mmCIF file of C-alpha atoms in Angstrom:
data_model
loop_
_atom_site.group_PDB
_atom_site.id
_atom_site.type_symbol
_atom_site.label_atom_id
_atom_site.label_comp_id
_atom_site.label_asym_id
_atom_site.label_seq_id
_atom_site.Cartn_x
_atom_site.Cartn_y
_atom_site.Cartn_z
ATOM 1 C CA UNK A 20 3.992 -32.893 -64.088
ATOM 2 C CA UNK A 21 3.831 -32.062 -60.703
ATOM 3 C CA UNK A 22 2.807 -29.249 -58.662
ATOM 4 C CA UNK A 23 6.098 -28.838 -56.563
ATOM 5 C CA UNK A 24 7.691 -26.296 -58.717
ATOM 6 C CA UNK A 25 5.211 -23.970 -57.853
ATOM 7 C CA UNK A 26 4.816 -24.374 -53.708
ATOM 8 C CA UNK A 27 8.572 -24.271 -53.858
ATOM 9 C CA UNK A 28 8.066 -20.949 -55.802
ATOM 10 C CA UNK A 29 5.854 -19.779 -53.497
ATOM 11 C CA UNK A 30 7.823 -20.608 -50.734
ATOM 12 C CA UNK A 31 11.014 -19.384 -51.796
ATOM 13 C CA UNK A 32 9.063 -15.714 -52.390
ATOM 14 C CA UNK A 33 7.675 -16.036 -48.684
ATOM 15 C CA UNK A 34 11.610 -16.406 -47.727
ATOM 16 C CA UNK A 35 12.509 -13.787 -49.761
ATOM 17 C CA UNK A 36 9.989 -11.693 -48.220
ATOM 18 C CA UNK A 37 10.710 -12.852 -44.268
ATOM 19 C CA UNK A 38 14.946 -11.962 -45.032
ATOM 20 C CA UNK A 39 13.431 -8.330 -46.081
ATOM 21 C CA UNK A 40 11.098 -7.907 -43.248
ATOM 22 C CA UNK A 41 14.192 -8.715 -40.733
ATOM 23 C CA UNK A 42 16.070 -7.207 -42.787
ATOM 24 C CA UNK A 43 14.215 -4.199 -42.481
ATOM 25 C CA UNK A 44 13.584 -3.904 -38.975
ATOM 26 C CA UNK A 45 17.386 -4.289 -38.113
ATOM 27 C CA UNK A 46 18.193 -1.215 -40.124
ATOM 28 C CA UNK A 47 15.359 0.112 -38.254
ATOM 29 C CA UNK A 48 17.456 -0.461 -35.475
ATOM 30 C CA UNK A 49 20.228 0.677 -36.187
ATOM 31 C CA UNK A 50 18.351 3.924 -38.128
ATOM 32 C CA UNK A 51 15.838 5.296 -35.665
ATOM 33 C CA UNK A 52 16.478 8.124 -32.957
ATOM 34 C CA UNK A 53 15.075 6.882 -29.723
ATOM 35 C CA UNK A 54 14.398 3.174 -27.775
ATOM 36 C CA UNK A 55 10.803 3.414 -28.395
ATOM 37 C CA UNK A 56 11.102 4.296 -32.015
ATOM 38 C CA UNK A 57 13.204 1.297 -32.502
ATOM 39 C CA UNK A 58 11.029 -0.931 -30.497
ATOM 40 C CA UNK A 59 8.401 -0.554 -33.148
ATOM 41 C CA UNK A 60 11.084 -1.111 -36.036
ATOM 42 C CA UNK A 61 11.872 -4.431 -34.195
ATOM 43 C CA UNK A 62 8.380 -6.096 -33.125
ATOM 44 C CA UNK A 63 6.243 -5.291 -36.025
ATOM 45 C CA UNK A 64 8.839 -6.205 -39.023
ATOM 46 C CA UNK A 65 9.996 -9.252 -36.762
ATOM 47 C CA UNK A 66 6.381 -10.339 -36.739
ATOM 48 C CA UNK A 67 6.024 -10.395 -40.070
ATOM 49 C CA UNK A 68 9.107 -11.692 -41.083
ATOM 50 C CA UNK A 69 8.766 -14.354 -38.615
ATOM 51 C CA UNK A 70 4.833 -14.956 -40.054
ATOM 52 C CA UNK A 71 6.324 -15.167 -43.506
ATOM 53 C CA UNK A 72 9.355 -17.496 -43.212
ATOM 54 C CA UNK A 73 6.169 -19.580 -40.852
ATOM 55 C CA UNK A 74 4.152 -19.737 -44.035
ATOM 56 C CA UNK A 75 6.957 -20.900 -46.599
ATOM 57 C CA UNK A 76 7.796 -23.599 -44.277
ATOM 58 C CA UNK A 77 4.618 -24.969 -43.422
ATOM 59 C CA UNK A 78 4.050 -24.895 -47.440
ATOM 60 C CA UNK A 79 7.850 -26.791 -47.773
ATOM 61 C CA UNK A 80 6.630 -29.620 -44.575
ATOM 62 C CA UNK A 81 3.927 -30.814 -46.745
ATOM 63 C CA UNK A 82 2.344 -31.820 -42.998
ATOM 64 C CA UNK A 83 -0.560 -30.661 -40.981
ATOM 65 C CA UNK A 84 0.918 -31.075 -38.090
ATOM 66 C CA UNK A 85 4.743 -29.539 -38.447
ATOM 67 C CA UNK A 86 2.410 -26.815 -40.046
ATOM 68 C CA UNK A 87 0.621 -26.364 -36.583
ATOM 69 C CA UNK A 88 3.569 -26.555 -34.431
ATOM 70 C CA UNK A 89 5.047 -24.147 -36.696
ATOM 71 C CA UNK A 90 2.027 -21.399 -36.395
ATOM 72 C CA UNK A 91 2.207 -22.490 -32.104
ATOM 73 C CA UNK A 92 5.721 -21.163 -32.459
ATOM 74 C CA UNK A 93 4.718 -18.180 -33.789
ATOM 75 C CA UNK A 94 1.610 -17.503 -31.703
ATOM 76 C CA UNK A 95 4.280 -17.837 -28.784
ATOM 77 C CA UNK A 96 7.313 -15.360 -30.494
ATOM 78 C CA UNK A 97 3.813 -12.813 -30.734
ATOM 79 C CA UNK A 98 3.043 -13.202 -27.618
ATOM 80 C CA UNK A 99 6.529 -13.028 -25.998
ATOM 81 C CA UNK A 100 7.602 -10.174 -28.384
ATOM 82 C CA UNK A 101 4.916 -7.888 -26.851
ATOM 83 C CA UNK A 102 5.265 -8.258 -23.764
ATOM 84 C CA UNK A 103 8.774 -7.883 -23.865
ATOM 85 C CA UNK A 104 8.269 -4.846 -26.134
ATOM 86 C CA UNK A 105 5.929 -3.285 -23.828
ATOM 87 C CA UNK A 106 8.136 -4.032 -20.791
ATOM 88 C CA UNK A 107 11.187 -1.953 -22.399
ATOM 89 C CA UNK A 108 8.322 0.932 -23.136
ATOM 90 C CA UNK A 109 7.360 0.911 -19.921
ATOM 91 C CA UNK A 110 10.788 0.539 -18.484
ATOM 92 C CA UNK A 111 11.696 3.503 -20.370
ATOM 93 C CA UNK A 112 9.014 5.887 -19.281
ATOM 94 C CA UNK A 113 9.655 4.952 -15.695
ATOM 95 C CA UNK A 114 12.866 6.375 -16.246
ATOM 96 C CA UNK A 115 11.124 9.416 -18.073
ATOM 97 C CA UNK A 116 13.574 8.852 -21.490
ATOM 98 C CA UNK A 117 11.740 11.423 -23.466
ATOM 99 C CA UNK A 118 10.736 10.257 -26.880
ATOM 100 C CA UNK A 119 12.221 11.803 -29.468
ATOM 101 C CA UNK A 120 10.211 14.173 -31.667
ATOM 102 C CA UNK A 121 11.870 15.146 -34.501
ATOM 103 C CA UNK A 122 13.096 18.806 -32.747
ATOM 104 C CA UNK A 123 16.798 19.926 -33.420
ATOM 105 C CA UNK A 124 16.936 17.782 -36.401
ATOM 106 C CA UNK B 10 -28.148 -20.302 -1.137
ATOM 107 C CA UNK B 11 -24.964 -20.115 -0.086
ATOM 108 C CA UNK B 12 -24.510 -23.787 -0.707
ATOM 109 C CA UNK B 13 -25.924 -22.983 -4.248
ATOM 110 C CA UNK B 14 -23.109 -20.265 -4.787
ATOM 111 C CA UNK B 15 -20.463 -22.942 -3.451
ATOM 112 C CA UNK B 16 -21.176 -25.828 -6.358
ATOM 113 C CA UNK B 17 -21.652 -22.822 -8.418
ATOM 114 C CA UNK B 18 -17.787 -21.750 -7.500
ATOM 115 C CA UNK B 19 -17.119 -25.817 -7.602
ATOM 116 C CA UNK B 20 -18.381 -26.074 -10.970
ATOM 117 C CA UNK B 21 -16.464 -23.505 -12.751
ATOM 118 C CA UNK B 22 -13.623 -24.147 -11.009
ATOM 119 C CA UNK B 23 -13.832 -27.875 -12.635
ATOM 120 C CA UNK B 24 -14.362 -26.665 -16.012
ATOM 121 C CA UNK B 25 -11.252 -24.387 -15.517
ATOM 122 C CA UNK B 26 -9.629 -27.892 -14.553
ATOM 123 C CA UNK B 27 -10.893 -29.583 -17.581
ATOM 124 C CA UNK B 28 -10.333 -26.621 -20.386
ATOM 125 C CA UNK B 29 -7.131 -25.716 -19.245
ATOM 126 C CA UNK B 30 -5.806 -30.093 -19.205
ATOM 127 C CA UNK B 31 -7.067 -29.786 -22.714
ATOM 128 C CA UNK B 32 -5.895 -27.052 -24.256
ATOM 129 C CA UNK B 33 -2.322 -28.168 -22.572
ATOM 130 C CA UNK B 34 -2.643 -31.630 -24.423
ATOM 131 C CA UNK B 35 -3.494 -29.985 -27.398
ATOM 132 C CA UNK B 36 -0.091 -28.163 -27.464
ATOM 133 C CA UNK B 37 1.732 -30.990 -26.197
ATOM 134 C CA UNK B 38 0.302 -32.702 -29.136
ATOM 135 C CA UNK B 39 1.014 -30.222 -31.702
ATOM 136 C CA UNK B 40 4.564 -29.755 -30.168
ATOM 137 C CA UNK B 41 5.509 -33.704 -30.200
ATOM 138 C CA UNK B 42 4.151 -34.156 -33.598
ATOM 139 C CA UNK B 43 1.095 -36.703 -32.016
ATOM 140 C CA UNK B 44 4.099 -38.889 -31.257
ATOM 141 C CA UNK B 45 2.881 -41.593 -29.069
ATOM 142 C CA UNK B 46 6.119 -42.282 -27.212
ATOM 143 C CA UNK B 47 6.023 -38.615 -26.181
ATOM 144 C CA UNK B 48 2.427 -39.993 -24.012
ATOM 145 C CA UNK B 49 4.924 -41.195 -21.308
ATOM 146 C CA UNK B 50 6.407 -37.716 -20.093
ATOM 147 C CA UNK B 51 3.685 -35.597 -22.170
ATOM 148 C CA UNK B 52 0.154 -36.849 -19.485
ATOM 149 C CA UNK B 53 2.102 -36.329 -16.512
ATOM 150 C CA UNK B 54 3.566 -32.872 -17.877
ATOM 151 C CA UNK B 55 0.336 -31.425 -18.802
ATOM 152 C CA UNK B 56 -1.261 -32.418 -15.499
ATOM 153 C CA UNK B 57 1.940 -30.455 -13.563
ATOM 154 C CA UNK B 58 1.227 -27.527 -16.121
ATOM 155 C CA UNK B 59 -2.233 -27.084 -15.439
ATOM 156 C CA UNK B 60 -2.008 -27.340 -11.705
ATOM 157 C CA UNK B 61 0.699 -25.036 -11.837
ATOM 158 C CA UNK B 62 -1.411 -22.643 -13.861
ATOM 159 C CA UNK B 63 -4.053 -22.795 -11.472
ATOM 160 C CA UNK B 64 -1.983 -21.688 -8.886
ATOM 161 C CA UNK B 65 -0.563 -19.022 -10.537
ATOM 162 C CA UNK B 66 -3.931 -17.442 -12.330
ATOM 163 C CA UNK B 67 -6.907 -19.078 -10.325
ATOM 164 C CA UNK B 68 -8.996 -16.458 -12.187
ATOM 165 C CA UNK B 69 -10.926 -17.217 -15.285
ATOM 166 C CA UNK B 70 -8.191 -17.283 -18.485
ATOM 167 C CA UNK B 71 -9.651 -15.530 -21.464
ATOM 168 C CA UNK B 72 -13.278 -16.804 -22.486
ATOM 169 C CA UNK B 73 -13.054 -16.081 -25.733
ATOM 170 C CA UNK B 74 -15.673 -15.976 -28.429
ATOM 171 C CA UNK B 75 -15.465 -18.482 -31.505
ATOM 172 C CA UNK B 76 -16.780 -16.095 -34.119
ATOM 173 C CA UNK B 77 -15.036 -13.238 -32.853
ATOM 174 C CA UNK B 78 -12.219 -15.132 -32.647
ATOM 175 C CA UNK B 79 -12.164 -15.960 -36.083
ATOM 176 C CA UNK B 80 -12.805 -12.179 -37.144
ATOM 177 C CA UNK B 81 -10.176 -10.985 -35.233
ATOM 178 C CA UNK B 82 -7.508 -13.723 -36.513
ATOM 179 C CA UNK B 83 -8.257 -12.063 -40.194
ATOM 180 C CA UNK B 84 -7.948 -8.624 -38.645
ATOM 181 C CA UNK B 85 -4.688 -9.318 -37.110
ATOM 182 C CA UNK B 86 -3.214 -11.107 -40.331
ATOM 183 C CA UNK B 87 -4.018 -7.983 -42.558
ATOM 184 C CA UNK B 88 -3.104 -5.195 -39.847
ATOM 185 C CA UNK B 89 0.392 -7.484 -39.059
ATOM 186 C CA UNK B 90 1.120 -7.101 -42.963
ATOM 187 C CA UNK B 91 0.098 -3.551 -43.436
ATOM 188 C CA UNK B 92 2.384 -2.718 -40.007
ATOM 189 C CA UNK B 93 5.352 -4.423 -41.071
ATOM 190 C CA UNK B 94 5.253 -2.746 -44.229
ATOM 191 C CA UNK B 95 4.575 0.213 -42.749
ATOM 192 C CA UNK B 96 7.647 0.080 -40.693
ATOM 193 C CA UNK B 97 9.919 -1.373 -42.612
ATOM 194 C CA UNK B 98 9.414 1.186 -45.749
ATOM 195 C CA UNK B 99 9.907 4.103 -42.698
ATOM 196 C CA UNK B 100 12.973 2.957 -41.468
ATOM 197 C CA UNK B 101 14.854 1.959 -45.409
ATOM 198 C CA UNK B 102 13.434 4.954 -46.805
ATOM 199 C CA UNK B 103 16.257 7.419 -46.903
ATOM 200 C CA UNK B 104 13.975 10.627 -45.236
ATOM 201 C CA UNK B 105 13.194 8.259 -42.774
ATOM 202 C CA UNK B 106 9.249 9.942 -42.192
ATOM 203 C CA UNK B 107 8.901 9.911 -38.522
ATOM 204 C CA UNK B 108 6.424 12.324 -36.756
ATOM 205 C CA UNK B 109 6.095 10.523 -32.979
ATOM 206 C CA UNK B 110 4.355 11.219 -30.461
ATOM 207 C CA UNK B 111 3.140 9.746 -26.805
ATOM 208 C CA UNK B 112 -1.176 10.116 -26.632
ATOM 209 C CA UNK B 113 -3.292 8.574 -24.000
ATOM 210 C CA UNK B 114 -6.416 6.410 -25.067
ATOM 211 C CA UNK B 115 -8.873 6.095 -22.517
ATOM 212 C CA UNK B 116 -10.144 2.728 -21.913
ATOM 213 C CA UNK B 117 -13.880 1.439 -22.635
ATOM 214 C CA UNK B 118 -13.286 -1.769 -22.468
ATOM 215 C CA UNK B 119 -13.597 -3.645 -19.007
ATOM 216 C CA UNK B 120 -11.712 -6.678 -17.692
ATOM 217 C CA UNK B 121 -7.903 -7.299 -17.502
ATOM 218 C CA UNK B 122 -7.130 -9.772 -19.843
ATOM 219 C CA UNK B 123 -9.630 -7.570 -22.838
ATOM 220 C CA UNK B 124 -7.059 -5.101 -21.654
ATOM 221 C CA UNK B 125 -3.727 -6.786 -21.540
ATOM 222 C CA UNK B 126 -4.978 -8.204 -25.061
ATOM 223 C CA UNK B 127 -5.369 -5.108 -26.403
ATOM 224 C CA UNK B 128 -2.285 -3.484 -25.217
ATOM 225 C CA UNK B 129 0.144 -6.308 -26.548
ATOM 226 C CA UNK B 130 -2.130 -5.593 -29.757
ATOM 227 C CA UNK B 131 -1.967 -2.601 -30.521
ATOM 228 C CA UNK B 132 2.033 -2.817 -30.333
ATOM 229 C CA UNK B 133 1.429 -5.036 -33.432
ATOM 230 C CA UNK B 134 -0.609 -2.886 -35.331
ATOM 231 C CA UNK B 135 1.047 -0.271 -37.771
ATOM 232 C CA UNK B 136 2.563 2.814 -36.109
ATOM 233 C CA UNK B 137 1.620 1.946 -32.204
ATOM 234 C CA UNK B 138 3.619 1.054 -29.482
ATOM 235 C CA UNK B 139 1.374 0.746 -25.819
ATOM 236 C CA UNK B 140 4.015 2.134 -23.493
ATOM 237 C CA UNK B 141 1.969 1.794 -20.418
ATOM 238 C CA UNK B 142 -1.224 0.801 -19.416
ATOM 239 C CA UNK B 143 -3.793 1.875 -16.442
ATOM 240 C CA UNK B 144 -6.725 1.795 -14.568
ATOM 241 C CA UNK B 145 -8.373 4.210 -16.845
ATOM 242 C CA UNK B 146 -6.446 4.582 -19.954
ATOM 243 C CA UNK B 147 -3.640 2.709 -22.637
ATOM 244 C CA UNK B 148 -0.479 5.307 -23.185
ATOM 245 C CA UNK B 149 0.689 4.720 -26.953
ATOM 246 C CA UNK B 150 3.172 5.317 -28.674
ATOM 247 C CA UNK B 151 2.625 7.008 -32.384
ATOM 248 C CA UNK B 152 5.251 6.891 -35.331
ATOM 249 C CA UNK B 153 3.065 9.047 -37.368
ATOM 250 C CA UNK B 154 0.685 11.380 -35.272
ATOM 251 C CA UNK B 155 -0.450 12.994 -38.601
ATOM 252 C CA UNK B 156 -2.918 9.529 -38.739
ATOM 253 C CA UNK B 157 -6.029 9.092 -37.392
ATOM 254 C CA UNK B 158 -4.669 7.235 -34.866
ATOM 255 C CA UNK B 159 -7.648 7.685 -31.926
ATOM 256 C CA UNK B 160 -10.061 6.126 -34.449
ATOM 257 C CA UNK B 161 -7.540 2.894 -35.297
ATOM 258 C CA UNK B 162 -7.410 2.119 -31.638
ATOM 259 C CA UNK B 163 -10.965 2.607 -31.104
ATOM 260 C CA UNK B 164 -11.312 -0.033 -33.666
ATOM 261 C CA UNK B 165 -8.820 -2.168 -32.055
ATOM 262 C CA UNK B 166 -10.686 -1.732 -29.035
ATOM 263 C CA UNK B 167 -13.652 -2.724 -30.801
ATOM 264 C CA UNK B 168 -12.700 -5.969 -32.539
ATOM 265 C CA UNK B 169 -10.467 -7.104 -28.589
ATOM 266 C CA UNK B 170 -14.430 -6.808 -27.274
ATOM 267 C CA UNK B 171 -15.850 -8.377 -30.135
ATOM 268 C CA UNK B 172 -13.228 -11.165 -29.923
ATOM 269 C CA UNK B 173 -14.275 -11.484 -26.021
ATOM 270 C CA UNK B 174 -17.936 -11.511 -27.258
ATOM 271 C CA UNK B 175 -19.141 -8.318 -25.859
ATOM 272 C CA UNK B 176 -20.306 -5.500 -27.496
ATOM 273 C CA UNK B 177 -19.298 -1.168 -27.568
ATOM 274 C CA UNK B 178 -20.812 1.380 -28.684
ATOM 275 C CA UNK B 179 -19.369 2.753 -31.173
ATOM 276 C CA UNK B 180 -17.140 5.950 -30.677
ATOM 277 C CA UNK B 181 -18.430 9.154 -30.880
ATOM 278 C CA UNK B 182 -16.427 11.961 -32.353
ATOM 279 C CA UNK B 183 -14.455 14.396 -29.661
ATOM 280 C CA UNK B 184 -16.225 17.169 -29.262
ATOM 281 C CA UNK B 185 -19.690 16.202 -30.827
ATOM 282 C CA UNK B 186 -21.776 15.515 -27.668
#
């Protein structure tokens, strides 16, 4: 009897889980009205999913370390992912896009 | 005195030396798997990288504080969760609830890396987007402006400070003094 059944359970839930999240956010994408609207479909559900597929993996590598290079990676697609997110923001109100607000719907 | 101030520069411009080698060896551990082959090309890499990160940020890097480091990690896991959710339910929902709006929080806290922290996180947290940031004030992005959303960044603002081991006060309510 061995415990792998269940951390590949759990693991194969946290995939589940991170394909939704991206899932998600792309029809986000595709569904919102306006860049900045979109921007937040794309950096928080790509966070998470990215956080989630992280954690099943780590559980799968059965290793310390892979599990640690595996959180450095997402620590850096965080950190990258704002920044580029607040660059388009910012990009965009330099070029005064108006958000949209849900007028002439 | 002026000597003093010198070794004082001196010293913490060491200790920037020696934190910044470290942490840089750290990754390059955690990124090669503690291979020891990877020694070879990893000492004199690290070295390069912290010189060149010394040139390009002299200043102090973000002294951040352990506890409130720790605090804030379990903040940001919950508030990642609850913003993904958040999101994600918005944008497969088929009324699509979206109320946005752009508001400007003004800035207590002091420093530009407790700021440029907090801007990148409050684009993580559920339903803000920082679309700009200033000398006084963060401009945010809302998904849902019926939510209390000066209060969540005042907490943000909060736990960034905490995290950086200083203190504010808390926020008092517009309109009350």
């Amino acid at each position: 009897m061995s415990w792998q059944w269940v951390v590949d359970g759990v693991s194969y839930v946290l995939f589940a889980a991170s394909g939704f999240f991206f899932l998600a956010g792309s029809v986000g994408l595709v569904r919102f009205p306006d860049v900045y609207t979109r921007l937040h479909a794309l950096t928080k559900s790509d966070n998470l999913g990215l956080g989630l597929a992280v954690a099943g993996l780590s559980l799968q590598s059965g290793s310390w370390i892979v599990a640690l290079k595996l959180l450095l990676t997402w620590m850096i697609v965080i950190v990258a992912g704002a920044t580029a997110c607040y660059l388009v923001a910012n990009s965009a109100r330099d070029s005064e896009i108006e958000p949209w607000t849900g007028e002439g719907r | 005195m002026s000597g003093n101030i010198t070794t004082t520069v001196t010293a913490a411009r060491l200790r920037r030396i020696v934190n910044r080698t470290a942490l840089l060896a750290l990754v390059w551990l955690v990124v090669t798997e503690a291979d020891t082959h990877s020694l070879v090309p990893g000492v004199p890499i690290v070295i390069a990288g912290a010189a060149l990160s010394l040139v390009l940020s002299p200043d102090s890097l973000m002294a951040v504080h352990p506890m409130g480091a720790l605090r804030f990690v379990r903040f940001f896991a919950v508030q990642s969760v609850l913003g993904g959710v958040d999101v994600a339910l918005r944008a497969i929902r088929p009324s699509m609830p979206l109320q946005p709006a752009i508001i400007r929080y003004p800035l207590r806290v002091t420093g530009r890396w407790p700021r440029v922290f907090l801007t990148n996180t409050i684009s993580m947290l559920p339903g803000t987007l920082s679309s700009r940031l200033d000398d006084e004030a963060i401009e945010v992005h809302v998904l849902d402006c019926s939510r209390p959303v000066m209060r969540e960044l005042a907490d943000v603002e909060c736990r960034v400070a905490d995290l950086f081991g200083s203190n504010l006060p808390p926020l008092e309510e517009e309109g009350a003094a």
